[in-house]
Amino acid sequence: MKLGRLLRGELAKIFGQKGAYVGYGVLVVLISLVVWAMWRYGPPFERRMGAASSDFVVGGKLVTGPSVARFIMEPALLVLVPLLVAAIAGGLFAGEMQRGTMRTLLCRPVRRWAVATSKYVAGWIHAGSLTAFLGLFALGLGLAVFGRGELISFIHGFTILTEQVGLLRLGQAYLIAALGMCAVASVALFFSQLVQNPLTATALTLAFLLVGAVVGAIPYFEWLKPYLLSSHLEAFSQVFHSEVDFAPLRWPLGCMGVYMVAPFVLGIIIFRYKDITC
Amino acid sequence: MEQPDLGELMSGAIALRQLGKRYGRKWAVRGLDLVVEPGQIYGLLGPNGAGKSTTIRMLVGLIRPTAGEVFVWGRKIGVNGVAEDGGVGALVEGPAFYEYFSGYRNLAMLAGLSKKVSGTELEWALHQVRLWGRHRDKVGSYSHGMRQRLAIAQALVPRPRLLVLDEPAQGLDPQGLTEVRELLKELVAQGTTVLLSSHLLHEVEQICTHVGIIAKGELIASGTVAELLASDEGYEVTVASAQAATAALAQMALVREFSQDAEDTFTVWLHEDEPQQLNAGLVDAGVGVKGLRKKRTELEDVYLQLAADEQPLLAAAGVGERGEAP
C-alpha cells in the first residue's frame, strides 16, 4: 500500500530530524519549571486561597499530579504547542519545495493525492503526539513530585474532582486539545503548500491565530468569533466543571473539525494541479 | 518539424505532441513534437533557458502542459505524471535528498515508492555509481559529485524501462563521466531507453544515438547524430590568395555557401559532393590551392550554427560570418 509507505516516510522525515525533538525538549523544560515552581513556592493560587481562608478549610494536598497536568494546559496549548506544531507542519510541503526533494519524490510513481494525504496525516500525528506528550509528561512528573490525589482546577472557577473523575476529564480535555492542534497543523500545512519557505508558512499560521484572537476580541466582530479557530482552542477547559454539559462543546468541536478537514481537502485539490518548479 | 502521427505516439517510448508551456505571456516551450523510439539514447541539447528542463518536467509530470500531450509507452500522462507508468527512472535538475538520512536510506525510501526493491538491487545501483562504501554516511556529508551519483542511482532502481536524465554529467569528475557513459550504454543494450538533456556537446556526441536541438522553447533540429553531422559537412580549403579565392568561390555554380575561417582558410559547402571540381575551378581561376580536405564537423559546430539563428549570443561565441554564393 503506497499510502502506508508514504506515511511511514513522512513520519521518518519528521522524527528523523533533530529539530523535531526541540519541541519535546521545550515542553520538558516548561513543565519542569512549572513543577519546580509549584514545589518551591506552592500552588500559584495559594495567595488567593489565603485571602479567602476564612471560607475554606483545606484538608490534604492542593497540588497533585493531575492538577499539574491541568494547570499546564493553558500556558502550553494556547501559544507554545501551536507554535511547535506550526513549525513542523509548516515545513512539510514548503521544506521539500525549498530543498528540491519534492521533485525527487514526485518523479516516483506516486499519486499526488497520496503524497498530500500522507503529509497531512503525518502532521496530525505529530500534533497529537506533542499534545499527548505534554499531558503524559506533566502528569508523570506531577505524580512523581506531588503524588496522587484530586484534580484541583482553579482556572475558570474553582473545581475539585476526585482522582478517578479528574483523570477521565484530563483524557477528554487532552483529546479536545489534540483536535485543536490537528486543526492548527492543517492550517500550517495548507500555508506550507502556498509558499516555498517553511518559516513563511509558520509565520502565516501564527499570524492567522493571532489575528483571529484579536478580531474575536473586538466587539464589532463579535458575530465572527464563533467561526474563528482561535476562539475554540480553549474549549478543553469546559470539561473541568463539576458537571459537564457536552452540548455546548458540539460547536467548538465541529468548528475545529472543519478547520482540520477543510484545508486538507482544499490542499489535495491544489496539490494535484500544482506545478512543481522547485 | 513534422508532427508525429498516431502510430508513432503509440509505439514511441516517449512522444510529445504539440507540447507547450506558458508562464504568463511567455512561452517556455511551444509546439514541441518529439518521438523517442525504444532503445534510443536521445540527447536534448540547448542553451540555458531553451526549455529543456521545462520539457523534462512536463514529461515526468512535475508541471502541467499549457498545450499538447505527453505519451510514455503509448499512454497519455495525466496529472499524476509518471505514476501512470512505474517503469520510469528520472533525475530532474540536480540532486535533492534528505540530508539527515544516509545515502542508502534515501535510496531505499525513494525506490520503495516504486515497488518493493531488494537490498541486492540497491547495492547494485550504489556500486554502479561508486557510492558503495559511503552508502551509510549521511547525505549531508556528501560532495556535490557524490550527490549527483546518488541521484543517478535513485533513477536506476527499480530498473527502469525508460530513463530520463536532466544534465546527468553535472558535477561529475572525468572518471565519473566515463562510468556514467558506459553504464548508459550497458543499460540501453539491456533494453532501456534513455532521454537525457545536456549542454555538454562532446558527451552527447559520444553517447547519444539521436539528438534534438531546442532553442527558445522550440525544437529546431532532430535526427541521428550522423544525420545532423552530415547535414553540415563542408570542405576546408587552404589557398595562397584569399582575395582571389573569395572572387572565384563567389562565381562558382558548384558552391552553395562559403565562409572565411582564417586568413588563408575557407570552409566551402557544395551543391554536389564533387571536391575535384572545386579544386579544378579554383585552379582555373588562378587560385593557388595549398590544401583541400573534407571538414570533420562536430556536433558543436552544428549546434552553434543552428542556435546562431535563435540566439545572437551563441553566434558571437562561435559562428563566423558567411558569404552567400550566387
Coordinates of C-alpha atoms in Angstrom, one line a residue:
Chain A
M1 CA 0.0 0.0 0.0
K2 CA 1.7 3.2 -1.2
L3 CA -0.1 5.5 1.2
G4 CA 1.3 3.4 4.1
R5 CA 4.8 3.6 2.7
L6 CA 4.4 7.4 2.1
L7 CA 3.1 7.9 5.6
R8 CA 6.0 5.9 7.1
G9 CA 8.4 8.0 5.1
E10 CA 6.8 11.3 6.2
L11 CA 6.9 10.2 9.9
A12 CA 10.6 9.2 9.4
K13 CA 11.3 12.6 7.9
I14 CA 9.6 14.4 10.8
F15 CA 11.1 12.3 13.6
G16 CA 14.4 11.8 11.7
Q17 CA 15.4 15.4 12.2
K18 CA 16.8 16.7 15.4
G19 CA 14.6 19.8 15.1
A20 CA 11.5 17.7 15.8
Y21 CA 12.8 16.9 19.3
V22 CA 13.4 20.6 20.1
G23 CA 9.6 20.9 20.7
Y24 CA 9.6 18.0 23.1
G25 CA 12.6 19.4 24.8
V26 CA 10.9 22.8 25.2
L27 CA 7.9 21.1 26.8
V28 CA 10.1 19.2 29.2
V29 CA 11.8 22.5 30.2
L30 CA 8.4 24.3 30.6
I31 CA 6.8 21.5 32.6
S32 CA 9.9 21.0 34.8
L33 CA 9.9 24.8 35.5
V34 CA 6.3 24.8 36.5
V35 CA 6.6 21.7 38.7
W36 CA 9.7 23.2 40.3
A37 CA 8.0 26.5 40.9
M38 CA 5.0 24.7 42.5
W39 CA 7.3 22.6 44.7
R40 CA 9.3 25.6 45.7
Y41 CA 6.6 28.2 46.2
G42 CA 3.4 26.2 46.5
P43 CA 0.4 26.4 44.1
P44 CA 0.0 29.8 42.3
F45 CA -3.5 30.2 43.7
E46 CA -2.4 29.8 47.3
R47 CA -2.4 33.5 47.9
R48 CA -5.9 33.8 46.7
M49 CA -6.8 30.9 48.8
G50 CA -5.1 32.6 51.8
A51 CA -7.2 35.7 51.2
A52 CA -10.3 33.6 51.5
S53 CA -9.0 31.3 54.2
S54 CA -11.9 32.1 56.4
D55 CA -14.2 30.4 54.0
F56 CA -12.0 27.4 53.2
V57 CA -10.6 24.6 55.2
V58 CA -8.0 22.8 53.2
G59 CA -7.5 19.2 54.0
G60 CA -4.9 17.2 52.1
K61 CA -2.9 18.4 49.2
L62 CA -3.6 21.3 47.0
V63 CA -1.1 20.3 44.3
T64 CA -1.3 16.8 42.8
G65 CA -0.1 15.0 39.7
P66 CA -3.5 15.5 37.9
S67 CA -3.5 19.2 39.0
V68 CA -0.1 19.8 37.3
A69 CA -1.4 18.2 34.1
R70 CA -4.4 20.5 34.2
F71 CA -2.5 23.6 35.2
I72 CA 0.0 23.3 32.3
M73 CA -2.8 23.2 29.6
E74 CA -3.5 26.9 29.1
P75 CA 0.1 28.2 29.0
A76 CA 1.2 25.4 26.8
L77 CA -1.7 24.8 24.5
L78 CA -2.7 28.4 23.6
V79 CA 0.7 29.6 22.4
L80 CA 3.6 27.2 22.7
V81 CA 2.3 24.0 21.3
P82 CA 0.6 25.7 18.3
L83 CA 3.9 27.3 17.6
L84 CA 5.7 24.0 17.8
V85 CA 3.1 22.3 15.7
A86 CA 3.2 25.1 13.1
A87 CA 7.0 25.0 12.9
I88 CA 6.9 21.3 11.9
A89 CA 3.8 21.2 9.8
G90 CA 4.8 24.4 8.0
G91 CA 7.8 22.7 6.7
L92 CA 6.2 19.5 5.4
F93 CA 5.5 20.9 1.9
A94 CA 7.5 24.2 1.9
G95 CA 10.6 22.5 3.2
E96 CA 10.5 19.9 0.5
M97 CA 9.9 22.6 -2.1
Q98 CA 12.8 24.6 -0.8
R99 CA 15.2 21.6 -0.7
G100 CA 14.0 20.3 -4.1
T101 CA 13.2 16.9 -2.6
M102 CA 9.6 17.4 -3.7
R103 CA 10.6 16.9 -7.3
T104 CA 12.6 13.8 -6.4
L105 CA 9.6 12.4 -4.6
L106 CA 7.1 13.2 -7.4
C107 CA 9.3 11.6 -10.0
R108 CA 8.5 8.3 -8.4
P109 CA 5.2 6.6 -9.4
V110 CA 3.2 8.0 -6.6
R111 CA -0.2 9.7 -6.8
R112 CA -0.3 13.3 -5.7
W113 CA -3.3 12.9 -3.5
A114 CA -1.5 10.2 -1.7
V115 CA 1.6 12.3 -1.1
A116 CA -0.6 15.2 0.2
T117 CA -2.6 12.9 2.4
S118 CA 0.5 11.3 3.9
K119 CA 1.8 14.7 4.8
Y120 CA -1.4 15.9 6.4
V121 CA -1.8 12.7 8.4
A122 CA 1.9 12.9 9.5
G123 CA 1.3 16.5 10.6
W124 CA -1.8 15.4 12.6
I125 CA 0.2 12.5 14.2
H126 CA 2.9 14.9 15.2
A127 CA 0.4 17.4 16.6
G128 CA -1.3 14.7 18.5
S129 CA 1.9 13.2 19.8
L130 CA 3.1 16.6 21.0
T131 CA -0.2 17.2 22.9
A132 CA -0.1 13.7 24.4
F133 CA 3.5 14.2 25.4
L134 CA 2.6 17.4 27.2
G135 CA -0.2 15.7 29.1
L136 CA 1.6 12.5 29.9
F137 CA 4.9 14.2 30.9
A138 CA 3.1 16.8 33.1
L139 CA 1.1 14.1 34.8
G140 CA 4.1 11.8 35.2
L141 CA 6.3 14.5 36.7
G142 CA 3.4 15.8 38.8
L143 CA 2.8 12.3 40.2
A144 CA 6.5 11.8 40.8
V145 CA 6.9 15.1 42.7
F146 CA 3.5 15.6 44.3
G147 CA 1.9 12.2 44.3
R148 CA -1.7 11.1 43.6
G149 CA -4.8 12.9 44.6
E150 CA -7.8 15.0 43.5
L151 CA -7.7 17.2 40.5
I152 CA -8.0 20.8 41.6
S153 CA -8.8 23.2 38.8
F154 CA -8.8 26.9 39.6
I155 CA -8.9 28.3 36.1
H156 CA -12.4 29.4 35.0
G157 CA -13.7 28.8 38.5
F158 CA -12.7 26.5 41.3
T159 CA -13.4 22.8 41.0
I160 CA -12.3 19.8 42.9
L161 CA -12.7 16.5 41.1
T162 CA -11.9 13.1 42.5
E163 CA -8.8 11.4 41.2
Q164 CA -10.7 9.0 39.0
V165 CA -13.0 11.6 37.5
G166 CA -10.1 14.0 37.2
L167 CA -8.1 11.6 35.1
L168 CA -11.1 10.9 32.9
R169 CA -11.6 14.6 32.4
L170 CA -7.9 15.1 31.7
G171 CA -8.2 12.5 29.0
Q172 CA -11.2 14.2 27.5
A173 CA -9.5 17.6 27.7
Y174 CA -6.3 16.5 26.0
L175 CA -8.3 14.8 23.3
I176 CA -10.2 18.0 22.6
A177 CA -6.8 19.9 22.7
A178 CA -5.3 17.4 20.3
L179 CA -8.2 18.1 17.9
G180 CA -7.4 21.8 18.1
M181 CA -3.7 21.2 17.5
C182 CA -4.5 19.0 14.5
A183 CA -6.6 21.9 13.2
V184 CA -3.6 24.2 13.7
A185 CA -1.4 21.6 11.8
S186 CA -3.9 21.6 8.9
V187 CA -3.8 25.4 8.6
A188 CA 0.0 25.3 8.7
L189 CA 0.1 22.5 6.1
F190 CA -2.2 24.5 3.9
F191 CA 0.0 27.6 4.1
S192 CA 3.0 25.3 3.5
Q193 CA 1.5 24.4 0.2
L194 CA 1.2 28.0 -0.9
V195 CA 4.8 29.1 -0.2
Q196 CA 8.3 27.7 -0.7
N197 CA 9.7 28.8 2.7
P198 CA 8.9 26.9 5.9
L199 CA 9.4 30.0 8.0
T200 CA 6.8 31.9 6.0
A201 CA 4.3 29.1 6.4
T202 CA 4.9 29.0 10.2
A203 CA 4.7 32.8 10.4
L204 CA 1.4 32.8 8.4
T205 CA -0.1 30.2 10.7
L206 CA 0.8 32.2 13.8
A207 CA -0.5 35.4 12.2
F208 CA -3.7 33.6 11.4
L209 CA -4.2 32.5 15.0
L210 CA -3.1 35.9 16.4
V211 CA -5.3 38.0 14.1
G212 CA -8.2 35.6 14.8
A213 CA -7.7 36.2 18.6
V214 CA -7.6 40.0 18.1
V215 CA -10.6 40.0 15.8
G216 CA -12.5 37.8 18.2
A217 CA -11.9 40.3 21.0
I218 CA -13.2 43.3 19.1
P219 CA -17.0 43.8 19.8
Y220 CA -17.6 44.9 16.2
F221 CA -16.6 41.4 15.0
E222 CA -18.5 39.6 17.7
W223 CA -20.5 37.8 15.1
L224 CA -17.3 36.3 13.6
K225 CA -16.0 34.9 16.8
P226 CA -17.8 31.5 16.7
Y227 CA -16.2 30.8 13.3
L228 CA -12.6 31.6 14.4
L229 CA -10.2 28.7 15.2
S230 CA -8.5 30.8 17.9
S231 CA -11.9 31.1 19.7
H232 CA -12.0 27.3 20.2
L233 CA -8.5 26.3 21.2
E234 CA -9.5 26.7 24.8
A235 CA -12.6 24.6 24.5
F236 CA -10.9 21.8 26.6
S237 CA -11.4 23.9 29.7
Q238 CA -15.1 23.2 29.7
V239 CA -14.7 19.6 30.7
F240 CA -13.3 20.6 34.1
H241 CA -16.5 21.9 35.6
S242 CA -18.2 19.7 38.3
E243 CA -21.0 18.8 35.9
V244 CA -20.1 18.7 32.2
D245 CA -22.6 19.7 29.6
F246 CA -21.4 18.4 26.4
A247 CA -24.0 20.1 24.2
P248 CA -22.1 23.5 24.1
L249 CA -19.0 21.6 23.1
R250 CA -20.5 20.4 19.9
W251 CA -20.0 23.7 18.0
P252 CA -16.3 24.2 19.0
L253 CA -15.6 20.5 18.2
G254 CA -17.3 20.8 14.9
C255 CA -15.6 24.1 14.1
M256 CA -12.1 22.6 14.9
G257 CA -13.1 19.5 12.8
V258 CA -13.9 21.8 9.9
Y259 CA -10.5 23.6 10.3
M260 CA -8.8 20.3 10.3
V261 CA -10.6 18.8 7.3
A262 CA -11.3 21.8 5.0
P263 CA -7.6 22.8 4.4
F264 CA -6.8 19.1 3.8
V265 CA -9.5 18.7 1.1
L266 CA -8.6 22.0 -0.5
G267 CA -4.9 21.2 -0.2
I268 CA -5.3 17.9 -2.1
I269 CA -7.1 19.7 -4.9
I270 CA -4.5 22.4 -5.1
F271 CA -1.6 20.0 -4.9
R272 CA -3.0 17.8 -7.6
Y273 CA -2.7 20.6 -10.1
K274 CA 0.3 22.4 -8.7
D275 CA 3.3 22.9 -11.0
I276 CA 6.4 21.7 -9.1
T277 CA 9.0 24.3 -10.1
C278 CA 11.5 23.8 -7.3
Chain B
M1 CA 9.2 19.9 -37.7
E2 CA 6.7 17.2 -38.7
Q3 CA 4.0 16.3 -36.2
P4 CA 4.2 12.6 -35.0
D5 CA 1.4 10.5 -36.2
L6 CA -0.8 8.3 -34.0
G7 CA 1.4 5.2 -34.8
E8 CA 4.5 7.0 -33.6
L9 CA 2.8 8.2 -30.5
M10 CA 1.7 4.7 -29.6
S11 CA 4.9 2.9 -30.4
G12 CA 7.4 5.5 -29.1
A13 CA 8.9 5.2 -25.6
I14 CA 8.3 9.0 -25.4
A15 CA 6.1 11.0 -27.7
L16 CA 5.4 14.7 -27.2
R17 CA 2.8 16.2 -29.4
Q18 CA 2.5 20.0 -29.8
L19 CA 3.7 20.3 -26.3
G20 CA 3.7 23.8 -24.8
K21 CA 4.1 25.6 -21.5
R22 CA 3.3 29.2 -21.0
Y23 CA 4.3 31.3 -17.9
G24 CA 2.2 34.5 -18.1
R25 CA 2.6 35.7 -21.7
K26 CA 5.9 34.0 -22.3
W27 CA 6.1 30.5 -23.8
A28 CA 8.8 28.5 -22.2
V29 CA 8.1 25.6 -24.6
R30 CA 6.0 25.9 -27.7
G31 CA 4.7 23.4 -30.3
L32 CA 7.2 20.7 -29.4
D33 CA 6.9 17.5 -31.3
L34 CA 9.3 14.8 -30.4
V35 CA 9.4 11.0 -30.5
V36 CA 12.0 8.8 -28.8
E37 CA 11.9 5.3 -30.0
P38 CA 12.6 2.3 -27.8
G39 CA 16.3 1.6 -27.5
Q40 CA 17.5 5.0 -28.3
I41 CA 19.7 7.3 -26.3
Y42 CA 18.2 10.6 -27.2
G43 CA 20.1 13.8 -26.3
L44 CA 18.2 17.0 -25.8
L45 CA 20.5 19.9 -26.5
G46 CA 20.0 23.6 -25.9
P47 CA 21.4 26.6 -24.3
N48 CA 20.4 27.7 -20.8
G49 CA 16.7 28.7 -20.7
A50 CA 16.0 27.0 -24.0
G51 CA 13.2 24.9 -22.4
K52 CA 15.0 21.5 -21.9
S53 CA 14.2 21.3 -18.2
T54 CA 10.6 22.5 -18.7
T55 CA 10.2 19.8 -21.3
I56 CA 11.5 17.2 -19.0
R57 CA 9.4 18.4 -16.1
M58 CA 6.3 18.1 -18.3
L59 CA 7.4 14.7 -19.4
V60 CA 7.7 13.3 -15.8
G61 CA 4.5 15.2 -14.7
L62 CA 6.1 17.8 -12.4
I63 CA 4.4 20.6 -14.4
R64 CA 1.3 20.6 -16.4
P65 CA 1.5 21.5 -20.1
T66 CA -0.5 24.5 -21.2
A67 CA -0.9 22.8 -24.6
G68 CA -0.3 19.5 -26.2
E69 CA 0.2 16.0 -24.9
V70 CA 2.8 13.7 -23.4
F71 CA 2.8 9.9 -24.1
V72 CA 5.0 7.5 -22.4
W73 CA 5.0 4.0 -23.8
G74 CA 1.8 4.9 -25.7
R75 CA 0.0 6.0 -22.6
K76 CA -1.0 9.6 -22.1
I77 CA 0.5 11.1 -19.0
G78 CA -2.1 12.7 -16.7
V79 CA -2.0 14.8 -13.6
N80 CA -0.1 12.1 -11.7
G81 CA 2.8 12.2 -14.1
V82 CA 4.9 9.1 -14.2
A83 CA 2.6 7.5 -11.7
E84 CA 0.9 6.2 -14.8
D85 CA 4.0 4.2 -15.6
G86 CA 6.1 2.6 -12.9
G87 CA 9.0 1.9 -15.3
V88 CA 10.4 5.4 -15.5
G89 CA 13.5 6.5 -13.6
A90 CA 14.2 10.2 -13.6
L91 CA 16.7 12.7 -12.4
V92 CA 15.4 16.3 -12.8
E93 CA 17.6 19.4 -12.3
G94 CA 20.2 18.3 -9.9
P95 CA 20.3 16.0 -6.9
A96 CA 17.9 16.7 -4.0
F97 CA 17.8 14.4 -1.0
Y98 CA 17.1 14.2 2.7
E99 CA 20.4 15.3 4.2
Y100 CA 19.8 13.8 7.6
F101 CA 19.4 10.3 6.1
S102 CA 22.1 8.1 4.7
G103 CA 22.5 7.6 1.0
Y104 CA 21.3 4.1 1.4
R105 CA 18.2 5.1 3.3
N106 CA 17.3 7.8 0.8
L107 CA 17.6 5.3 -1.9
A108 CA 15.6 2.6 -0.1
M109 CA 12.9 5.1 0.8
L110 CA 12.5 6.5 -2.8
A111 CA 12.8 3.2 -4.5
G112 CA 10.3 1.7 -2.2
L113 CA 7.7 4.1 -3.6
S114 CA 8.0 2.4 -7.0
K115 CA 7.8 -1.2 -5.8
K116 CA 9.4 -3.5 -3.3
V117 CA 13.1 -3.3 -4.1
S118 CA 15.6 -5.9 -2.8
G119 CA 18.8 -5.0 -1.0
T120 CA 20.8 -6.6 -3.8
E121 CA 19.2 -4.1 -6.3
L122 CA 20.1 -1.2 -4.1
E123 CA 23.6 -2.5 -3.7
W124 CA 23.9 -2.9 -7.5
A125 CA 22.9 0.7 -8.1
L126 CA 25.2 2.1 -5.5
H127 CA 28.1 0.0 -6.9
Q128 CA 27.3 1.4 -10.4
V129 CA 27.9 5.0 -9.2
R130 CA 30.8 4.1 -6.9
L131 CA 28.9 5.0 -3.7
W132 CA 29.1 1.6 -2.0
G133 CA 31.3 2.1 1.0
R134 CA 29.9 5.6 1.6
H135 CA 26.3 4.5 1.5
R136 CA 25.9 4.5 5.3
D137 CA 27.1 8.2 5.5
K138 CA 24.6 10.9 5.8
V139 CA 23.9 12.7 2.5
G140 CA 24.7 16.0 4.3
S141 CA 28.3 14.9 4.3
Y142 CA 28.4 14.1 0.5
S143 CA 30.1 16.3 -2.0
H144 CA 28.1 17.7 -5.0
G145 CA 29.5 15.0 -7.2
M146 CA 28.5 12.2 -4.8
R147 CA 25.0 13.6 -4.6
Q148 CA 24.8 13.6 -8.3
R149 CA 25.9 10.0 -8.4
L150 CA 23.3 9.1 -5.8
A151 CA 20.7 10.9 -7.9
I152 CA 21.7 8.7 -10.9
A153 CA 21.5 5.6 -8.6
Q154 CA 18.0 6.5 -7.5
A155 CA 16.9 6.8 -11.1
L156 CA 18.2 3.2 -11.7
V157 CA 16.1 1.5 -9.0
P158 CA 14.0 -0.3 -9.7
R159 CA 15.5 -1.0 -13.1
P160 CA 13.6 1.4 -15.4
R161 CA 12.4 0.8 -19.0
L162 CA 12.8 4.5 -19.6
L163 CA 15.5 6.7 -18.0
V164 CA 15.1 10.5 -18.1
L165 CA 18.2 12.3 -17.0
D166 CA 18.4 16.1 -16.8
E167 CA 22.1 17.2 -17.1
P168 CA 23.4 13.9 -15.6
A169 CA 27.0 14.9 -16.2
Q170 CA 26.7 17.9 -13.9
G171 CA 29.3 17.8 -11.1
L172 CA 30.9 14.5 -12.2
D173 CA 34.7 14.1 -12.5
P174 CA 36.2 12.7 -15.7
Q175 CA 36.1 9.1 -14.2
G176 CA 32.5 9.6 -13.2
L177 CA 31.6 10.8 -16.7
T178 CA 33.2 7.8 -18.3
E179 CA 31.5 5.4 -15.9
V180 CA 28.1 7.0 -16.5
R181 CA 28.6 6.8 -20.2
E182 CA 29.5 3.1 -20.0
L183 CA 26.6 2.5 -17.7
L184 CA 24.1 4.1 -20.0
K185 CA 25.4 2.1 -22.9
E186 CA 25.1 -1.1 -20.9
L187 CA 21.5 -0.2 -19.8
V188 CA 20.5 0.5 -23.4
A189 CA 22.0 -2.8 -24.5
Q190 CA 19.7 -4.4 -21.9
G191 CA 16.6 -2.7 -23.3
T192 CA 16.4 0.6 -21.5
T193 CA 15.5 3.8 -23.5
V194 CA 17.3 7.0 -22.4
L195 CA 16.4 10.6 -22.8
L196 CA 19.0 13.0 -21.5
S197 CA 19.4 16.7 -21.6
S198 CA 22.8 18.3 -21.6
H199 CA 24.8 21.3 -22.7
L200 CA 28.0 19.1 -22.9
L201 CA 28.0 18.6 -26.6
H202 CA 31.0 16.3 -26.6
E203 CA 29.3 14.0 -24.2
V204 CA 26.1 13.9 -26.2
E205 CA 28.0 13.2 -29.4
Q206 CA 29.8 10.3 -27.8
I207 CA 26.9 8.7 -26.1
C208 CA 23.6 9.5 -28.0
T209 CA 22.2 7.8 -30.9
H210 CA 19.7 10.6 -31.6
V211 CA 19.8 14.3 -30.9
G212 CA 17.2 17.1 -30.7
I213 CA 18.3 20.7 -30.5
I214 CA 16.0 23.0 -28.7
A215 CA 16.1 26.8 -28.6
K216 CA 13.7 29.3 -27.3
G217 CA 11.3 26.5 -26.4
E218 CA 11.2 25.1 -30.0
L219 CA 12.8 22.0 -31.5
I220 CA 15.0 23.4 -34.3
A221 CA 16.6 20.2 -35.4
S222 CA 16.3 16.5 -34.7
G223 CA 17.7 13.3 -36.0
T224 CA 20.5 10.8 -35.6
V225 CA 23.9 12.2 -34.7
A226 CA 25.2 11.1 -38.1
E227 CA 22.3 12.9 -39.9
L228 CA 22.9 16.1 -38.1
L229 CA 26.6 16.0 -38.8
A230 CA 26.1 15.1 -42.4
S231 CA 23.8 18.0 -42.8
D232 CA 26.6 20.4 -42.3
E233 CA 29.6 18.8 -44.0
G234 CA 31.8 21.1 -45.9
Y235 CA 35.3 21.3 -47.3
E236 CA 38.3 23.1 -45.8
V237 CA 40.3 24.8 -48.5
T238 CA 43.7 26.5 -47.8
V239 CA 44.7 28.9 -50.5
A240 CA 47.6 31.2 -51.5
S241 CA 45.5 34.3 -52.1
A242 CA 42.3 34.9 -50.1
Q243 CA 41.2 37.8 -52.2
A244 CA 41.3 35.7 -55.4
A245 CA 39.7 32.8 -53.7
T246 CA 36.8 34.9 -52.5
A247 CA 36.1 36.2 -56.0
A248 CA 36.4 32.7 -57.5
L249 CA 34.2 31.0 -55.0
A250 CA 31.5 33.6 -55.4
Q251 CA 31.4 32.9 -59.1
M252 CA 31.3 29.1 -58.9
A253 CA 27.9 27.5 -59.5
L254 CA 29.0 24.4 -57.6
V255 CA 29.5 26.4 -54.4
R256 CA 26.4 26.6 -52.2
E257 CA 27.9 28.6 -49.4
F258 CA 31.3 29.5 -48.1
S259 CA 32.9 31.2 -45.1
Q260 CA 36.4 32.5 -44.4
D261 CA 37.7 30.9 -41.2
A262 CA 41.2 32.3 -41.2
E263 CA 43.5 34.5 -43.4
D264 CA 44.0 31.7 -46.0
T265 CA 41.4 29.2 -45.0
F266 CA 37.8 28.8 -46.2
T267 CA 35.0 26.4 -45.4
V268 CA 33.1 25.6 -48.6
W269 CA 29.7 23.9 -48.9
L270 CA 28.9 22.3 -52.2
H271 CA 25.6 21.6 -54.0
E272 CA 27.1 18.3 -55.2
D273 CA 29.8 16.4 -53.4
E274 CA 32.5 16.9 -56.0
P275 CA 35.6 18.3 -54.5
Q276 CA 37.7 17.6 -57.6
Q277 CA 35.5 20.1 -59.5
L278 CA 36.0 22.7 -56.7
N279 CA 39.8 22.2 -56.9
A280 CA 39.8 22.5 -60.7
G281 CA 37.6 25.6 -60.6
L282 CA 39.9 27.3 -58.2
V283 CA 43.0 26.4 -60.1
D284 CA 41.3 27.5 -63.4
A285 CA 40.6 30.9 -61.7
G286 CA 44.3 31.2 -60.9
V287 CA 44.0 30.5 -57.2
G288 CA 46.8 28.5 -55.7
V289 CA 45.3 25.7 -53.7
K290 CA 47.5 24.6 -50.8
G291 CA 45.2 22.1 -49.3
L292 CA 41.7 20.7 -49.6
R293 CA 40.1 18.3 -47.2
K294 CA 36.7 17.2 -46.0
K295 CA 36.0 19.1 -42.9
R296 CA 35.1 16.9 -39.9
T297 CA 32.0 18.5 -38.5
E298 CA 31.4 18.1 -34.8
L299 CA 28.1 18.3 -33.1
E300 CA 29.2 21.5 -31.5
D301 CA 29.5 23.1 -35.0
V302 CA 26.0 22.0 -35.9
Y303 CA 24.6 23.1 -32.6
L304 CA 26.2 26.5 -32.8
Q305 CA 25.2 27.0 -36.4
L306 CA 21.6 26.1 -35.6
A307 CA 21.4 28.0 -32.4
A308 CA 23.0 31.1 -34.1
D309 CA 19.8 31.9 -35.8
E310 CA 18.0 31.7 -32.5
Q311 CA 20.5 33.3 -30.1
P312 CA 22.8 36.1 -31.2
L313 CA 25.0 35.4 -28.1
L314 CA 25.9 32.0 -29.3
A315 CA 26.6 33.3 -32.7
A316 CA 29.1 35.7 -31.3
A317 CA 30.7 33.0 -29.4
G318 CA 31.4 30.6 -32.2
V319 CA 29.9 31.1 -35.6
G320 CA 31.7 33.1 -38.3
E321 CA 30.2 35.3 -41.0
R322 CA 29.2 33.5 -44.1
G323 CA 29.3 34.8 -47.7
E324 CA 26.4 33.7 -49.9
A325 CA 27.2 32.0 -53.2
P326 CA 25.2 33.2 -56.3

